[in-house]
Short mmCIF file of C-alpha atoms and ligand atoms in Angstrom, two decimals:
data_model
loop_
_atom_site.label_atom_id
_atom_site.label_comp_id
_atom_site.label_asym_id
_atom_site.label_seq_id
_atom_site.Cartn_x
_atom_site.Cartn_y
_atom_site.Cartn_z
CA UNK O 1 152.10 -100.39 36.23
CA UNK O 2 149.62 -100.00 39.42
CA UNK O 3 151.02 -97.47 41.66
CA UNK O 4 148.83 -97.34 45.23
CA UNK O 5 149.78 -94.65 47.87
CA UNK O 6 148.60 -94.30 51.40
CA UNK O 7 148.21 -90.62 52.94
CA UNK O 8 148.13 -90.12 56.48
CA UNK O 9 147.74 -86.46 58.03
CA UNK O 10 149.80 -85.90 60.95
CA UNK O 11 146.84 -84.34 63.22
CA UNK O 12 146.92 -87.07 65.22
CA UNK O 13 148.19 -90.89 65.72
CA UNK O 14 147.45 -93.85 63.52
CA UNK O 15 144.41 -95.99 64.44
CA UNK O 16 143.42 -99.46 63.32
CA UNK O 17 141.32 -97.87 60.00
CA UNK O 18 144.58 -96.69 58.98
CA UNK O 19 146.33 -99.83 59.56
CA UNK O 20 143.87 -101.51 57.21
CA UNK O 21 143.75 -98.90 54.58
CA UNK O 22 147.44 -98.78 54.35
CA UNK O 23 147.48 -102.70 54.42
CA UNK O 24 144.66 -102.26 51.29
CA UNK O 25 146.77 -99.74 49.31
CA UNK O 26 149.70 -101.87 49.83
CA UNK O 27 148.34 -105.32 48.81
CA UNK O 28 147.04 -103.93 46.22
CA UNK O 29 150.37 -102.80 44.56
CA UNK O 30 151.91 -105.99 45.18
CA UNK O 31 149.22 -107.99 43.77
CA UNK O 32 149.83 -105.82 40.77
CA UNK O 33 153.82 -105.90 40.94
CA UNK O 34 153.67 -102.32 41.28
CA UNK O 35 154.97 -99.91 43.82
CA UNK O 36 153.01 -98.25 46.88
CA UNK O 37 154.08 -94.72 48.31
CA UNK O 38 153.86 -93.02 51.47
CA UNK O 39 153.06 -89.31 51.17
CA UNK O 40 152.56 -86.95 54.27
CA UNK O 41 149.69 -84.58 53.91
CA UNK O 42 151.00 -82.03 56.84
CA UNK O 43 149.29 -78.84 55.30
CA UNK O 44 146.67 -78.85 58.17
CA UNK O 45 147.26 -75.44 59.69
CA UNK O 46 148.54 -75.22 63.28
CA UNK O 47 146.85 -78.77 63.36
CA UNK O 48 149.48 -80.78 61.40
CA UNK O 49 152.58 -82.40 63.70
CA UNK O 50 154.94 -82.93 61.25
CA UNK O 51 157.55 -84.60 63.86
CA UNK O 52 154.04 -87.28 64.17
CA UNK O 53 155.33 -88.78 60.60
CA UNK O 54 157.52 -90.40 62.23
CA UNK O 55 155.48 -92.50 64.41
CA UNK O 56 153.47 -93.18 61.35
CA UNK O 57 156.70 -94.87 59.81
CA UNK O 58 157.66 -96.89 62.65
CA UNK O 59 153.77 -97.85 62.52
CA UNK O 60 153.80 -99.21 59.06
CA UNK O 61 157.09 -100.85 59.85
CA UNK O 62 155.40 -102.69 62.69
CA UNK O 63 152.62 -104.12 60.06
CA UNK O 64 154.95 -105.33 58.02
CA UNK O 65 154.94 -103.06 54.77
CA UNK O 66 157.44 -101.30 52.42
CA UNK O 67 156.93 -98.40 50.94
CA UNK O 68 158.79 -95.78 48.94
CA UNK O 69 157.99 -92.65 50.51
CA UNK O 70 157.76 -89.51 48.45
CA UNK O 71 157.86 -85.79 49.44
CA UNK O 72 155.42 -84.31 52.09
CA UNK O 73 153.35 -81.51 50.74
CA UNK O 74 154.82 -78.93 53.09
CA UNK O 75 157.50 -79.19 50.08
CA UNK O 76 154.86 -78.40 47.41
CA UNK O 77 153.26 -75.58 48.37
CA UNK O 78 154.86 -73.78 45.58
CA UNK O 79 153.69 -76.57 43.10
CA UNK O 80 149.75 -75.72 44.39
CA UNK O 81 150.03 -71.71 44.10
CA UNK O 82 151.48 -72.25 40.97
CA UNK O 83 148.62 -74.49 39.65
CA UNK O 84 145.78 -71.98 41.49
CA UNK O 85 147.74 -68.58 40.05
CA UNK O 86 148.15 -69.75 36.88
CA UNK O 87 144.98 -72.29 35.37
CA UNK O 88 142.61 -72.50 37.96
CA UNK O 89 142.48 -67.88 38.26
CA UNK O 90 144.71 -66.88 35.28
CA UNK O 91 143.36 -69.92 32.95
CA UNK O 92 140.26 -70.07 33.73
CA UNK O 93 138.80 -67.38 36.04
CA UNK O 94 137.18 -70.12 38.72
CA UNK O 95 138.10 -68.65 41.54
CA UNK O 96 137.06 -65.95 43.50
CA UNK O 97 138.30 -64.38 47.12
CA UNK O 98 135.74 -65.33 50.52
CA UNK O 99 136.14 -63.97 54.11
CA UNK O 100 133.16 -65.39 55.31
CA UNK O 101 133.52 -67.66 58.82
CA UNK O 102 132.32 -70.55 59.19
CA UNK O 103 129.32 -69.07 61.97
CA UNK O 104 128.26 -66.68 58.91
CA UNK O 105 128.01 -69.60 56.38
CA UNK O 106 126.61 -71.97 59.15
CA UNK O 107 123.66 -69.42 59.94
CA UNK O 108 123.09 -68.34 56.37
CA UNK O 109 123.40 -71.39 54.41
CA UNK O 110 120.28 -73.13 53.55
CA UNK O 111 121.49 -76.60 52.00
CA UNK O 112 123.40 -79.43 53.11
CA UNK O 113 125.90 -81.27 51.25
CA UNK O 114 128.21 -84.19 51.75
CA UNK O 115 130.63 -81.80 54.10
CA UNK O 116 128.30 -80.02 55.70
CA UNK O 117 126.65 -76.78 54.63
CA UNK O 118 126.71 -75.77 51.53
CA UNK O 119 128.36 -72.38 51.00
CA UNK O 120 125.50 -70.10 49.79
CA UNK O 121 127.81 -68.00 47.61
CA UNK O 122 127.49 -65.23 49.34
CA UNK O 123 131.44 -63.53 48.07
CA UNK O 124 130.57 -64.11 45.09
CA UNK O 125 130.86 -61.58 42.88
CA UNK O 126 131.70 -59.51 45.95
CA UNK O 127 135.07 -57.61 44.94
CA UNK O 128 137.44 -58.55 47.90
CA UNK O 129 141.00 -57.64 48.02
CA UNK O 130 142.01 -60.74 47.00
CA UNK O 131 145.13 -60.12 49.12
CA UNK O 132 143.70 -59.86 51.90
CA UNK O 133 145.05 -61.88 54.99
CA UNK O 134 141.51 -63.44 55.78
CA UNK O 135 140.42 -64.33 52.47
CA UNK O 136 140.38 -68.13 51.22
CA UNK O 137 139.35 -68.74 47.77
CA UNK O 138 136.36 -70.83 46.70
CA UNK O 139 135.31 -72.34 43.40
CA UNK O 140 132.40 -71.06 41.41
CA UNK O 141 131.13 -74.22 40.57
CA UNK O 142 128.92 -73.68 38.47
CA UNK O 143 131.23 -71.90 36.41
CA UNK O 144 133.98 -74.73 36.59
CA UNK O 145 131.60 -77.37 35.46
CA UNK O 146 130.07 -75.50 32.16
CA UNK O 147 133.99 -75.67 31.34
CA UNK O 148 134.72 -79.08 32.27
CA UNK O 149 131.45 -80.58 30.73
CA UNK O 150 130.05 -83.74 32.13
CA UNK O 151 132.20 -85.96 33.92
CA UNK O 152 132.71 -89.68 34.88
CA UNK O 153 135.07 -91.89 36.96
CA UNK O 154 135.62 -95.07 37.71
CA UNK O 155 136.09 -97.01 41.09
CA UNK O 156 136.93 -100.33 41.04
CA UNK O 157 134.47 -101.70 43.60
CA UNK O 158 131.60 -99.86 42.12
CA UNK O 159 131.94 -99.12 38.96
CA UNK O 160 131.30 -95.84 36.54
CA UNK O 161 130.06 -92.67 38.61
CA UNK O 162 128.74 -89.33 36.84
CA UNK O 163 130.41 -86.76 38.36
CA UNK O 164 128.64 -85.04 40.68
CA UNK O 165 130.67 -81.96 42.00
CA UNK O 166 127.84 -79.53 42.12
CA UNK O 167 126.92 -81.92 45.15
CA UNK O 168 129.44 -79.66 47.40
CA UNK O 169 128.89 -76.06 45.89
CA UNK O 170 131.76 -73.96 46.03
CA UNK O 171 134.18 -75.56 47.90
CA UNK O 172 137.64 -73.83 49.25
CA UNK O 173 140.60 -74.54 47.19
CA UNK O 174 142.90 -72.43 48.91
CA UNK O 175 142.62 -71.79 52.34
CA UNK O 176 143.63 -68.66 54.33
CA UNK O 177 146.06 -70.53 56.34
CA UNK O 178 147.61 -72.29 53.16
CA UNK O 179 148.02 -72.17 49.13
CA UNK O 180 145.90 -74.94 49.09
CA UNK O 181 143.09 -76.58 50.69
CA UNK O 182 143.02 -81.15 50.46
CA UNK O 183 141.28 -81.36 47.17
CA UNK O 184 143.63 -79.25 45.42
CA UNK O 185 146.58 -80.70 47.36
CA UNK O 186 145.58 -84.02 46.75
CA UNK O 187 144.17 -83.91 43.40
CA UNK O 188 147.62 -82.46 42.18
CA UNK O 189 150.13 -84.53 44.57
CA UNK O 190 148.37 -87.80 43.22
CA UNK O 191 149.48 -86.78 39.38
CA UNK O 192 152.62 -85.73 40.28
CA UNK O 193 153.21 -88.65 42.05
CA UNK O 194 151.99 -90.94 38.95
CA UNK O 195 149.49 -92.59 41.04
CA UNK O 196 147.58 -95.17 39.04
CA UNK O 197 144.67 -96.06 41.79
CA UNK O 198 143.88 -93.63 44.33
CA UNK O 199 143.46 -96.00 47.38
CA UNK O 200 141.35 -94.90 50.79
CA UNK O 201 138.28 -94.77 52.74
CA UNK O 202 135.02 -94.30 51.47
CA UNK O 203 134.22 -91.85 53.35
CA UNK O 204 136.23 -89.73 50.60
CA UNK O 205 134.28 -91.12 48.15
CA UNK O 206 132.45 -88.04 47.48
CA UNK O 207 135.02 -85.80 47.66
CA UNK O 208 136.45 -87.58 44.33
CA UNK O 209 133.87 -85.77 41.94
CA UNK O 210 135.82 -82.56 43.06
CA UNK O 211 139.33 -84.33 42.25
CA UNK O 212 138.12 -85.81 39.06
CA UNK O 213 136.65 -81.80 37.99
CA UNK O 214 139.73 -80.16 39.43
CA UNK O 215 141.55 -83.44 37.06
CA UNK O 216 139.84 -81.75 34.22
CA UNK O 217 140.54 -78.20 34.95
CA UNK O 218 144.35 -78.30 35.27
CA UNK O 219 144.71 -81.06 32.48
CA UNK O 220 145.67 -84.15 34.38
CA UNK O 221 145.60 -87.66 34.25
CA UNK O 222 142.84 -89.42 35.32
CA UNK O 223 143.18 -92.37 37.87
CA UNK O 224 140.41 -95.15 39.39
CA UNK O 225 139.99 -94.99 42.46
CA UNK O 226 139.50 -98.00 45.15
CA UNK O 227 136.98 -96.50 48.00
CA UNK O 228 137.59 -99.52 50.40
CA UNK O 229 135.32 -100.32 53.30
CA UNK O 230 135.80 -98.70 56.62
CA UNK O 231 136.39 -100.11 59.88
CA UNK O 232 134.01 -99.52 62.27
CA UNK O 233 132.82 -99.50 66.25
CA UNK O 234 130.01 -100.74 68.38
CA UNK O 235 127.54 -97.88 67.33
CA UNK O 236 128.31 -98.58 63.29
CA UNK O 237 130.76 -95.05 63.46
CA UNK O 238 133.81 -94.97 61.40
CA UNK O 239 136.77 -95.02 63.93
CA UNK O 240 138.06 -91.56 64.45
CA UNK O 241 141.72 -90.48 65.66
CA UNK O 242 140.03 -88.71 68.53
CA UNK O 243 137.62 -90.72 69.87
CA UNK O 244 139.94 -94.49 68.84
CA UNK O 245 141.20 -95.88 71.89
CA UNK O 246 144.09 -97.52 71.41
CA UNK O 247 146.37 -95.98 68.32
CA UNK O 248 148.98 -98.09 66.35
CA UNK O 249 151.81 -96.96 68.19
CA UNK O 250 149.93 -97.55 71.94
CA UNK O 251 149.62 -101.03 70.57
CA UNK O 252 152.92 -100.90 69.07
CA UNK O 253 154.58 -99.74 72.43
CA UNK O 254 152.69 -102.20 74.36
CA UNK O 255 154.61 -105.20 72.67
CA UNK O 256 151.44 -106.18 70.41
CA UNK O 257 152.55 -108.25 67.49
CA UNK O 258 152.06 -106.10 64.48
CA UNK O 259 152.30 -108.98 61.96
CA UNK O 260 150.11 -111.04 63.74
CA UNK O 261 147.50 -107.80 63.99
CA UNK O 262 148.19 -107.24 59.87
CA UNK O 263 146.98 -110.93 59.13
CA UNK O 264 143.80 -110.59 60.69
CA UNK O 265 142.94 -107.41 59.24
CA UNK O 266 143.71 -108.82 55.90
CA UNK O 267 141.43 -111.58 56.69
CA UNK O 268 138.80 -109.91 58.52
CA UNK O 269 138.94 -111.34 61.64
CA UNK O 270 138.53 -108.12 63.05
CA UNK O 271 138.99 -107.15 67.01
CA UNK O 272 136.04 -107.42 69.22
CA UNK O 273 133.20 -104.93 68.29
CA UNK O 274 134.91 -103.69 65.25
CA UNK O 275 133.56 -104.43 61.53
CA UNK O 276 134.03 -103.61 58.00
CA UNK O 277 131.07 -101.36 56.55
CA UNK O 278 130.16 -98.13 54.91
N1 LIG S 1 145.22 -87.09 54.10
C1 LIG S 1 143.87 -87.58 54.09
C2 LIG S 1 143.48 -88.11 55.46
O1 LIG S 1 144.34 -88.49 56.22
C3 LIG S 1 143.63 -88.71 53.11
C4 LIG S 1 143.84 -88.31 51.74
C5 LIG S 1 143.43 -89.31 50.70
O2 LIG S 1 143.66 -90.52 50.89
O3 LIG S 1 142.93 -88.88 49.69
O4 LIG S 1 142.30 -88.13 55.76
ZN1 ZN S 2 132.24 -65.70 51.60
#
């Protein structure tokens, strides 16, 4: 059975992207007679507005879906530290303690990857208490791939990739503000919620080569993913919760027709100066 999920982080309201990636992950379910969940990622630090989730429900209401909705990952933190303490540092020795900021990796890193800079490595192989209250922990990448060994996945727009994680260097898994970081959040909710077809933007198609090594690491299933277009403005930018106008629930509180606004999404007749694209 297909089982679709949409994920919204309560850092901000719902825009029209959202609308149509939640209207993708849900069509897609019901094409399949499956089922489509709602999960709240609210791990973002001082950033996530848990009481926003609300909003997010009336919003989805609005456009006309159902959903089952299954625990926020506030509730799983336990699940993540568990998964980090015991395979990813006890299993397999991946990880390793960083108290770098972001300034000191911005001025000493000398590559760019699909996030940003790439982290130069320079805690690794540093001996950091790994208790202390600043440190996040990255993965050594390198390290992590010789034991995964080479890696595909599928999307169902595009086809096979080879998995490319080494793209990203060592990425944070945990961060110092939470036991986990999105990839390792994500990668874990997503099997423990039996999701079938990972569903959402492409801008996050990169970031599945981590998910499908971390997949490998801690022994999960494997999914497909479906990296669906994303909406965008005048200037060919994907719309952004800050710099978006008009959110769902502005449109929703201003007596806009939500079902009418679903439909056209669905079809593509998209408002003015928005289009579909990558
Ligand atoms: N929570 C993520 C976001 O709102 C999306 C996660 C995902 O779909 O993988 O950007
Ligand atoms: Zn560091």
């Amino acid at each position: 059975m297909i089982v679709t999920r949409f994920a919204p982080s309560p850092n901000g309201m719902l825009h029209l992207g959202h609308a149509y990636s939640a209207i993708v992950a849900h069509d897609l379910a019901r094409e399949g007679g499956g089922r489509f969940l709602l999960r709240i990622e609210d791990i973002d630090g001082p950033r996530s507005k848990p009481e926003l989730a609300e909003a997010f429900r009336r919003d989805l209401q609005w456009l006309g879906l159902e959903w089952e909705e299954v625990p926020a990952q506030s509730t799983r933190l336990v699940r993540y530290e568990q998964a980090a303490r015991d395979v990813l540092i006890g299993q397999h020795g991946v990880l390793y303690p960083c108290t770098c900021t972001r300034a000191e990796i911005a001025a000493s890193a000398t590559q760019s990857g699909p996030d940003g800079p790439i982290y130069p490595g320079t805690c690794k192989g540093r001996s950091i208490d790994p208790n202390r209250p600043d440190a996040a922990f990255r993965i050594d990448m390198a390290k992590a791939m010789e034991i995964a060994g080479p890696l595909t996945w599928r999307d169902a727009l595009v086809g096979e990739q080879a998995g490319r994680p080494d793209l990203f260097g060592d990425v944070v898994l945990i961060r110092k503000d939470a036991p986990a970081s999105y990839h390792l959040a994500v990668t874990l909710d997503d099997a423990s919620d039996g999701i079938t077809l990972v569903t959402r933007g492409a801008d996050l198609f990169a970031a599945t080569h981590i998910h499908r090594l971390l997949q490998e690491l801690l022994g999960l299933p494997v999914p497909v993913w479906h990296h669906h277009d994303l909406l965008l403005d005048e200037s060919g930018q994907k719309l952004a919760k800050r710099r978006d106008s008009a959110s769902l629930q502005d449109r929703r509180l201003a007596g806009e027709d939500g079902l009418a606004l679903a439909k056209a999404l669905r079809s593509g007749n998209l408002p003015a100066g928005i289009s579909l694209g990558r």
